[in-house]
Coordinates of N, CA, C and O in Angstrom, one line a residue:
M88 N 20.8 -12.6 -16.7 CA 20.4 -13.0 -15.4 C 21.4 -14.1 -14.9 O 21.5 -15.2 -15.6
S89 N 22.1 -13.9 -13.9 CA 23.1 -14.9 -13.5 C 22.6 -16.2 -12.9 O 23.2 -17.2 -13.0
N90 N 21.5 -16.1 -12.2 CA 20.9 -17.3 -11.6 C 19.6 -17.8 -12.3 O 18.7 -18.2 -11.6
S91 N 19.6 -17.8 -13.6 CA 18.4 -18.1 -14.3 C 18.0 -19.5 -14.1 O 16.8 -19.9 -14.3
S92 N 18.9 -20.4 -13.6 CA 18.5 -21.8 -13.5 C 18.1 -22.1 -12.0 O 18.0 -23.3 -11.7
A93 N 17.9 -21.1 -11.2 CA 17.6 -21.4 -9.8 C 16.4 -22.3 -9.6 O 16.4 -23.2 -8.7
V94 N 15.4 -22.0 -10.4 CA 14.2 -22.8 -10.2 C 14.5 -24.3 -10.6 O 14.1 -25.2 -10.0
N95 N 15.2 -24.4 -11.7 CA 15.5 -25.8 -12.2 C 16.3 -26.6 -11.2 O 16.2 -27.8 -11.0
E96 N 17.3 -25.9 -10.6 CA 18.2 -26.6 -9.6 C 17.4 -26.9 -8.3 O 17.7 -27.9 -7.7
T97 N 16.5 -26.0 -7.9 CA 15.9 -26.3 -6.6 C 14.5 -26.9 -6.7 O 13.9 -27.2 -5.7
G98 N 14.0 -27.0 -7.9 CA 12.7 -27.5 -8.1 C 11.6 -26.4 -7.9 O 12.0 -25.3 -7.9
N99 N 10.4 -26.8 -7.7 CA 9.4 -25.9 -7.5 C 9.4 -25.3 -6.1 O 9.5 -26.0 -5.2
Y100 N 9.4 -24.0 -6.1 CA 9.5 -23.3 -4.8 C 8.5 -23.7 -3.7 O 8.8 -23.8 -2.6
F101 N 7.3 -23.9 -4.2 CA 6.2 -24.2 -3.2 C 5.7 -25.7 -3.3 O 4.7 -26.0 -2.7
G102 N 6.4 -26.5 -4.0 CA 6.0 -27.9 -4.1 C 4.8 -28.2 -4.9 O 4.2 -29.2 -4.8
A103 N 4.4 -27.2 -5.7 CA 3.2 -27.4 -6.6 C 3.6 -28.5 -7.6 O 4.6 -28.4 -8.3
N104 N 2.8 -29.5 -7.7 CA 3.1 -30.6 -8.6 C 1.9 -31.0 -9.5 O 2.0 -31.9 -10.3
T105 N 0.8 -30.3 -9.5 CA -0.3 -30.6 -10.3 C -0.6 -29.5 -11.3 O -1.8 -29.3 -11.6
C106 N 0.4 -28.7 -11.7 CA 0.1 -27.6 -12.6 C 0.1 -28.1 -14.0 O -0.4 -27.3 -14.9
G107 N 0.6 -29.3 -14.3 CA 0.5 -29.8 -15.7 C 1.4 -29.0 -16.6 O 2.5 -28.6 -16.3
A108 N 0.8 -28.6 -17.7 CA 1.5 -27.8 -18.7 C 2.0 -26.5 -18.3 O 2.9 -25.9 -18.9
T109 N 1.4 -25.9 -17.2 CA 1.7 -24.6 -16.8 C 2.8 -24.6 -15.7 O 3.1 -23.5 -15.1
T110 N 3.4 -25.7 -15.3 CA 4.4 -25.8 -14.3 C 5.6 -24.9 -14.6 O 6.0 -24.1 -13.7
A111 N 6.1 -24.9 -15.8 CA 7.2 -24.0 -16.1 C 6.8 -22.5 -16.0 O 7.6 -21.7 -15.5
I112 N 5.6 -22.2 -16.4 CA 5.1 -20.8 -16.2 C 5.0 -20.4 -14.8 O 5.4 -19.3 -14.4
F113 N 4.4 -21.3 -14.0 CA 4.3 -21.1 -12.5 C 5.7 -20.9 -11.9 O 5.9 -19.9 -11.2
N114 N 6.7 -21.8 -12.2 CA 8.0 -21.6 -11.7 C 8.6 -20.3 -12.1 O 9.3 -19.6 -11.3
R115 N 8.4 -19.9 -13.3 CA 9.0 -18.6 -13.8 C 8.3 -17.5 -13.1 O 9.0 -16.5 -12.8
C116 N 7.1 -17.5 -12.9 CA 6.3 -16.5 -12.1 C 6.9 -16.3 -10.8 O 7.2 -15.2 -10.3
I117 N 7.2 -17.4 -10.1 CA 7.8 -17.3 -8.7 C 9.2 -16.8 -8.8 O 9.6 -16.0 -8.0
Q118 N 10.0 -17.3 -9.8 CA 11.3 -16.9 -9.9 C 11.4 -15.4 -10.2 O 12.2 -14.7 -9.6
D119 N 10.6 -14.9 -11.0 CA 10.6 -13.4 -11.3 C 10.2 -12.6 -10.1 O 10.7 -11.6 -9.8
L120 N 9.4 -13.2 -9.2 CA 9.0 -12.6 -8.0 C 10.2 -12.4 -7.0 O 10.3 -11.4 -6.3
L121 N 11.1 -13.4 -7.1 CA 12.2 -13.5 -6.1 C 13.5 -12.9 -6.7 O 14.6 -13.0 -6.1
F122 N 13.4 -12.4 -7.9 CA 14.6 -11.9 -8.6 C 14.8 -10.4 -8.3 O 13.9 -9.6 -8.2
V123 N 16.1 -10.0 -8.1 CA 16.4 -8.6 -7.9 C 17.3 -8.2 -9.0 O 18.0 -9.0 -9.6
P124 N 17.3 -6.9 -9.3 CA 18.1 -6.4 -10.5 C 19.6 -6.7 -10.4 O 20.2 -6.8 -11.4
S125 N 20.1 -7.0 -9.2 CA 21.5 -7.3 -9.1 C 21.8 -8.7 -9.7 O 23.0 -9.1 -9.9
G126 N 20.8 -9.4 -10.1 CA 21.0 -10.7 -10.7 C 20.7 -11.9 -9.7 O 20.8 -13.0 -10.1
M127 N 20.5 -11.6 -8.5 CA 20.3 -12.6 -7.5 C 18.8 -13.1 -7.5 O 17.9 -12.3 -7.6
V128 N 18.7 -14.4 -7.3 CA 17.3 -15.0 -7.1 C 17.3 -15.6 -5.7 O 18.1 -16.5 -5.4
Y129 N 16.4 -15.1 -4.9 CA 16.3 -15.6 -3.5 C 15.6 -17.0 -3.5 O 14.8 -17.3 -4.4
A130 N 15.9 -17.7 -2.5 CA 15.4 -19.1 -2.4 C 13.9 -19.1 -1.9 O 13.2 -20.0 -2.2
S131 N 13.5 -18.0 -1.3 CA 12.1 -18.0 -0.7 C 11.7 -16.5 -0.5 O 12.5 -15.6 -0.6
V132 N 10.4 -16.4 -0.4 CA 9.9 -15.0 -0.1 C 10.5 -14.5 1.2 O 10.8 -13.3 1.3
E133 N 10.6 -15.4 2.2 CA 11.1 -15.0 3.5 C 12.6 -14.5 3.3 O 12.9 -13.5 3.9
D134 N 13.4 -15.2 2.5 CA 14.7 -14.7 2.3 C 14.8 -13.4 1.6 O 15.6 -12.5 1.8
F135 N 13.8 -13.2 0.6 CA 13.7 -12.0 -0.1 C 13.5 -10.8 0.8 O 14.0 -9.7 0.6
C136 N 12.6 -11.0 1.8 CA 12.2 -9.9 2.7 C 13.2 -9.7 3.9 O 13.0 -8.8 4.6
K137 N 14.2 -10.6 4.1 CA 15.1 -10.4 5.2 C 15.8 -9.0 5.3 O 15.8 -8.4 6.3
P138 N 16.3 -8.5 4.1 CA 16.9 -7.2 4.2 C 16.0 -6.1 4.7 O 16.3 -5.2 5.4
V139 N 14.7 -6.2 4.3 CA 13.7 -5.2 4.7 C 13.4 -5.3 6.2 O 13.0 -4.3 6.8
S140 N 13.6 -6.5 6.8 CA 13.3 -6.7 8.2 C 14.1 -5.8 9.1 O 13.7 -5.6 10.2
L141 N 15.2 -5.3 8.6 CA 16.0 -4.4 9.4 C 15.3 -3.1 9.7 O 15.7 -2.4 10.6
Q142 N 14.3 -2.8 8.9 CA 13.5 -1.6 9.1 C 12.4 -1.8 10.1 O 11.6 -0.8 10.3
G143 N 12.2 -3.0 10.6 CA 11.2 -3.2 11.6 C 10.1 -4.2 11.1 O 10.1 -4.6 10.0
D144 N 9.2 -4.5 12.1 CA 8.2 -5.5 11.8 C 7.2 -5.1 10.8 O 6.8 -5.9 10.0
L145 N 6.8 -3.8 10.8 CA 5.9 -3.4 9.8 C 6.4 -3.5 8.4 O 5.7 -4.1 7.5
A146 N 7.6 -3.1 8.2 CA 8.2 -3.3 6.8 C 8.4 -4.7 6.5 O 8.1 -5.1 5.3
R147 N 8.8 -5.5 7.4 CA 8.9 -7.0 7.2 C 7.6 -7.6 6.7 O 7.5 -8.3 5.7
Y148 N 6.6 -7.4 7.5 CA 5.3 -8.0 7.2 C 4.6 -7.4 6.0 O 3.9 -8.1 5.2
N149 N 4.8 -6.1 5.7 CA 4.3 -5.6 4.5 C 5.0 -6.2 3.3 O 4.4 -6.5 2.3
C150 N 6.3 -6.4 3.4 CA 7.0 -7.1 2.3 C 6.5 -8.5 2.1 O 6.2 -8.9 1.0
L151 N 6.4 -9.3 3.2 CA 5.9 -10.7 3.1 C 4.5 -10.7 2.5 O 4.2 -11.5 1.7
C152 N 3.6 -9.8 3.0 CA 2.3 -9.8 2.5 C 2.2 -9.5 1.0 O 1.5 -10.2 0.3
S153 N 2.9 -8.4 0.6 CA 2.8 -8.0 -0.8 C 3.4 -9.1 -1.7 O 2.9 -9.4 -2.8
K154 N 4.5 -9.7 -1.3 CA 5.1 -10.8 -2.1 C 4.2 -12.0 -2.2 O 4.1 -12.7 -3.2
F155 N 3.6 -12.4 -1.1 CA 2.7 -13.5 -1.1 C 1.4 -13.2 -1.9 O 0.8 -14.1 -2.4
K156 N 1.0 -12.0 -2.0 CA -0.1 -11.6 -2.9 C 0.3 -12.0 -4.3 O -0.6 -12.5 -5.1
V157 N 1.5 -11.7 -4.7 CA 2.0 -12.1 -6.0 C 2.1 -13.6 -6.2 O 1.7 -14.2 -7.2
V158 N 2.5 -14.3 -5.1 CA 2.5 -15.8 -5.1 C 1.1 -16.3 -5.4 O 0.9 -17.2 -6.3
M159 N 0.1 -15.7 -4.8 CA -1.2 -16.1 -5.0 C -1.7 -15.9 -6.5 O -2.4 -16.7 -7.0
L160 N -1.2 -14.8 -7.0 CA -1.5 -14.5 -8.4 C -0.9 -15.6 -9.3 O -1.5 -16.0 -10.3
C161 N 0.3 -16.0 -9.0 CA 1.0 -17.0 -9.8 C 0.2 -18.3 -9.7 O 0.0 -19.0 -10.7
Y162 N -0.3 -18.7 -8.5 CA -1.1 -19.8 -8.3 C -2.4 -19.7 -9.1 O -2.8 -20.6 -9.8
E163 N -3.1 -18.6 -8.9 CA -4.5 -18.4 -9.5 C -4.4 -18.5 -11.0 O -5.4 -18.9 -11.6
T164 N -3.3 -18.0 -11.6 CA -3.3 -18.0 -13.1 C -2.7 -19.2 -13.6 O -2.9 -19.5 -14.8
N165 N -1.9 -20.0 -12.9 CA -1.2 -21.1 -13.4 C -1.4 -22.4 -12.7 O -1.1 -23.5 -13.3
C166 N -1.8 -22.4 -11.5 CA -1.9 -23.7 -10.8 C -3.0 -23.6 -9.7 O -2.7 -23.9 -8.5
P167 N -4.2 -23.2 -10.0 CA -5.2 -23.0 -8.9 C -5.7 -24.3 -8.2 O -6.2 -24.1 -7.1
N168 N -5.5 -25.4 -8.8 CA -6.0 -26.6 -8.1 C -4.9 -27.4 -7.4 O -5.2 -28.5 -6.9
D169 N -3.7 -26.9 -7.3 CA -2.7 -27.6 -6.6 C -2.9 -27.7 -5.1 O -3.4 -26.7 -4.5
A170 N -2.5 -28.8 -4.5 CA -2.7 -28.9 -3.0 C -2.0 -27.9 -2.2 O -2.4 -27.5 -1.1
S171 N -0.8 -27.4 -2.8 CA 0.0 -26.4 -2.0 C -0.7 -25.0 -2.1 O -0.2 -24.1 -1.3
Y172 N -1.7 -24.8 -2.9 CA -2.4 -23.6 -3.0 C -2.9 -23.1 -1.6 O -2.7 -22.0 -1.2
S173 N -3.5 -24.0 -0.9 CA -4.2 -23.7 0.4 C -3.1 -23.2 1.4 O -3.4 -22.3 2.2
T174 N -2.0 -23.9 1.4 CA -0.9 -23.5 2.3 C -0.4 -22.1 2.0 O -0.2 -21.3 2.9
A175 N -0.2 -21.8 0.7 CA 0.3 -20.5 0.3 C -0.8 -19.4 0.7 O -0.5 -18.3 1.1
Y176 N -2.1 -19.8 0.5 CA -3.2 -18.9 0.8 C -3.2 -18.5 2.3 O -3.3 -17.4 2.7
K177 N -3.0 -19.6 3.2 CA -3.0 -19.3 4.6 C -1.8 -18.5 5.0 O -1.9 -17.6 5.9
T178 N -0.7 -18.8 4.4 CA 0.6 -18.0 4.7 C 0.4 -16.5 4.3 O 0.7 -15.6 5.1
E179 N -0.2 -16.3 3.1 CA -0.5 -14.9 2.7 C -1.4 -14.2 3.8 O -1.2 -13.1 4.2
A180 N -2.5 -14.9 4.1 CA -3.4 -14.4 5.1 C -2.8 -14.0 6.4 O -3.0 -13.0 7.0
N181 N -1.9 -14.9 6.9 CA -1.2 -14.7 8.2 C -0.3 -13.5 8.1 O -0.2 -12.7 9.0
Y182 N 0.5 -13.4 7.0 CA 1.5 -12.3 6.8 C 0.7 -11.0 6.7 O 1.1 -9.9 7.3
C183 N -0.4 -11.0 6.0 CA -1.1 -9.7 5.8 C -1.8 -9.3 7.1 O -1.9 -8.1 7.4
E184 N -2.3 -10.3 7.9 CA -2.9 -10.0 9.2 C -1.8 -9.4 10.1 O -2.1 -8.4 10.8
A185 N -0.6 -10.0 10.1 CA 0.5 -9.5 10.9 C 0.8 -8.0 10.5 O 1.0 -7.2 11.3
A186 N 0.8 -7.8 9.2 CA 1.1 -6.4 8.7 C 0.1 -5.4 9.2 O 0.5 -4.3 9.6
S187 N -1.1 -5.8 9.2 CA -2.2 -4.9 9.7 C -2.1 -4.7 11.2 O -2.4 -3.6 11.7
Q188 N -1.5 -5.6 11.9 CA -1.4 -5.4 13.4 C -0.3 -4.4 13.7 O -0.3 -3.8 14.7
Y189 N 0.7 -4.3 12.8 CA 1.8 -3.4 13.0 C 1.6 -2.0 12.3 O 2.3 -1.1 12.6
A190 N 0.5 -1.9 11.6 CA 0.2 -0.6 10.9 C -0.2 0.4 11.9 O -0.8 0.2 12.9
P191 N 0.3 1.7 11.7 CA -0.1 2.7 12.6 C -1.6 3.0 12.5 O -2.2 2.8 11.5
T192 N -2.1 3.5 13.6 CA -3.5 3.8 13.7 C -3.6 5.3 14.1 O -2.7 5.9 14.7
V193 N -4.8 5.9 13.7 CA -5.0 7.3 14.1 C -6.1 7.3 15.1 O -7.1 6.6 15.0
S194 N -5.8 8.0 16.2 CA -6.8 8.1 17.3 C -7.9 8.9 16.9 O -7.8 10.0 16.3
P195 N -9.2 8.5 17.2 CA -10.3 9.3 16.9 C -10.3 10.6 17.6 O -11.0 11.6 17.1
T196 N -9.7 10.8 18.7 CA -9.6 12.1 19.4 C -8.9 13.1 18.6 O -9.1 14.3 18.8
L197 N -8.1 12.7 17.6 CA -7.4 13.7 16.8 C -8.4 14.5 15.9 O -8.1 15.5 15.4
W198 N -9.5 13.9 15.6 CA -10.5 14.4 14.7 C -11.7 15.0 15.4 O -12.8 15.0 14.9
S199 N -11.5 15.5 16.6 CA -12.7 16.0 17.4 C -13.1 17.3 16.8 O -12.4 17.9 16.0
N200 N -14.3 17.8 17.2 CA -14.8 19.1 16.8 C -14.2 20.3 17.6 O -14.6 21.4 17.4
A201 N -13.3 20.0 18.5 CA -12.8 21.0 19.3 C -12.0 22.0 18.5 O -11.3 21.6 17.5
Q202 N -12.2 23.3 18.8 CA -11.5 24.3 18.0 C -10.1 24.5 18.5 O -9.8 24.6 19.7
V203 N -9.2 24.4 17.5 CA -7.7 24.5 17.9 C -7.1 25.7 17.1 O -7.4 25.8 15.9
G204 N -6.3 26.4 17.7 CA -5.6 27.5 17.0 C -6.4 28.8 17.0 O -7.5 28.9 17.5
P205 N -5.8 29.8 16.3 CA -6.4 31.1 16.3 C -7.7 31.1 15.4 O -7.8 30.3 14.5
T206 N -8.6 32.0 15.7 CA -9.8 32.2 14.8 C -9.8 33.6 14.2 O -9.1 34.5 14.7
L207 N -10.5 33.7 13.2 CA -10.6 35.0 12.5 C -12.0 35.3 12.2 O -12.8 34.5 11.6
S208 N -12.5 36.5 12.6 CA -13.9 36.9 12.4 C -14.0 37.2 10.9 O -13.1 37.8 10.3
L209 N -15.2 36.9 10.4 CA -15.5 37.3 9.0 C -15.8 38.8 9.0 O -16.3 39.4 9.9
P210 N -15.4 39.5 7.9 CA -15.6 40.9 7.8 C -17.0 41.4 7.7 O -17.9 40.6 7.2
T211 N -17.3 42.6 8.3 CA -18.6 43.2 8.1 C -18.4 44.6 7.5 O -17.2 45.0 7.4
G212 N -19.4 45.2 7.1 CA -19.2 46.5 6.5 C -19.5 46.5 5.0 O -20.2 45.6 4.5
E213 N -18.8 47.4 4.3 CA -19.0 47.5 2.8 C -17.6 47.5 2.1 O -16.7 48.2 2.6
W214 N -17.5 46.8 1.0 CA -16.3 46.9 0.2 C -16.6 46.4 -1.2 O -17.8 46.0 -1.5
K215 N -15.7 46.5 -2.1 CA -15.9 46.1 -3.5 C -15.4 44.7 -3.7 O -14.3 44.4 -3.4
D216 N -16.3 43.9 -4.3 CA -15.9 42.5 -4.7 C -14.9 42.6 -5.8 O -15.1 43.1 -6.8
E217 N -13.7 42.0 -5.5 CA -12.6 42.1 -6.5 C -12.9 41.3 -7.7 O -12.3 41.5 -8.8
V218 N -13.7 40.3 -7.6 CA -13.9 39.4 -8.8 C -15.0 40.0 -9.7 O -14.8 40.1 -10.9
Y219 N -16.1 40.5 -9.2 CA -17.2 41.0 -10.0 C -17.3 42.5 -10.0 O -18.0 43.1 -10.7
G220 N -16.5 43.2 -9.1 CA -16.5 44.6 -9.1 C -17.8 45.2 -8.5 O -18.1 46.4 -8.6
K221 N -18.6 44.4 -7.8 CA -19.9 44.9 -7.3 C -19.6 45.3 -5.8 O -18.8 44.7 -5.1
P222 N -20.4 46.3 -5.3 CA -20.2 46.6 -3.9 C -20.8 45.5 -3.0 O -21.9 44.9 -3.4
V223 N -20.2 45.1 -2.0 CA -20.7 44.1 -1.1 C -20.9 44.6 0.3 O -20.0 45.4 0.8
K224 N -22.0 44.2 1.0 CA -22.3 44.7 2.3 C -22.5 43.4 3.2 O -22.9 42.4 2.7
G225 N -22.4 43.6 4.5 CA -22.8 42.6 5.4 C -21.7 41.6 5.8 O -20.5 42.0 5.8
A226 N -22.1 40.4 6.2 CA -21.2 39.5 6.8 C -21.0 38.3 5.9 O -21.2 38.4 4.7
A227 N -20.7 37.2 6.4 CA -20.3 36.0 5.7 C -21.3 35.5 4.6 O -21.0 35.1 3.6
A228 N -22.6 35.7 4.9 CA -23.6 35.2 4.0 C -23.6 36.0 2.7 O -24.0 35.5 1.6
E229 N -23.1 37.3 2.7 CA -23.1 38.1 1.5 C -21.7 38.2 0.9 O -21.5 38.9 -0.1
V230 N -20.7 37.5 1.5 CA -19.4 37.6 1.0 C -19.2 36.6 -0.2 O -19.7 35.5 -0.2
G231 N -18.5 37.1 -1.2 CA -18.3 36.2 -2.4 C -17.4 35.0 -2.0 O -16.6 35.1 -1.1
F232 N -17.5 34.0 -2.8 CA -16.8 32.7 -2.5 C -15.2 33.0 -2.4 O -14.6 32.5 -1.6
G233 N -14.7 33.8 -3.4 CA -13.3 34.0 -3.4 C -12.8 34.7 -2.1 O -11.7 34.4 -1.7
V234 N -13.6 35.6 -1.6 CA -13.2 36.3 -0.4 C -13.2 35.3 0.8 O -12.2 35.3 1.6
V235 N -14.2 34.5 0.9 CA -14.2 33.5 2.0 C -13.0 32.5 1.9 O -12.3 32.3 2.9
V236 N -12.7 32.1 0.7 CA -11.5 31.2 0.5 C -10.3 31.9 0.9 O -9.4 31.3 1.6
G237 N -10.2 33.1 0.5 CA -9.0 33.9 0.9 C -8.9 34.1 2.4 O -7.8 34.0 2.9
L238 N -10.0 34.3 3.1 CA -10.0 34.5 4.5 C -9.6 33.2 5.2 O -8.8 33.2 6.2
I239 N -10.1 32.1 4.7 CA -9.7 30.8 5.3 C -8.2 30.5 5.1 O -7.6 30.1 6.0
A240 N -7.7 30.8 3.9 CA -6.3 30.6 3.6 C -5.5 31.5 4.6 O -4.4 31.1 5.1
A241 N -5.9 32.7 4.7 CA -5.2 33.7 5.6 C -5.2 33.2 7.0 O -4.2 33.2 7.8
A242 N -6.3 32.6 7.5 CA -6.4 32.1 8.8 C -5.6 30.9 9.0 O -4.9 30.7 10.1
A243 N -5.5 30.1 8.0 CA -4.7 28.9 8.1 C -3.2 29.2 8.2 O -2.4 28.5 8.8
A244 N -2.8 30.3 7.6 CA -1.4 30.7 7.6 C -0.9 31.3 8.9 O 0.2 31.5 9.2
I245 N -1.9 31.7 9.8 CA -1.6 32.4 11.1 C -1.0 31.4 12.0 O -1.3 30.3 12.2

């Protein structure tokens, strides 16, 4: 790791100062969050997510939200009583709310009961059930499950 001392040089990323014995673990948790395989350690979550921002607001806020969820995990496991916890919590909530605002939605009208596409009548008459070898008569109520599934699949392929 080429920038393994980034936390030591810059201090605590979020200004947490009441972690006590777990300060080093907290700093490492944050550093690992901001580390990329190329060896670079970003200075902040916002800097980490900048390259993703080129893909649009949804990608940007999803990145920020997911990274701040990890920041909160670092706090909760190593520094839950620090004063900077509440700021990080509010930041996570804001980024996740923004991500939800940019998330695509599905219109309820897409799921109406209106019939769309071709329809296929169920067979009537008499034939031999291919699964059980029994003669079958009538319509849908008397048709074996396999035949009905086959008809639905055939109709969907039309």
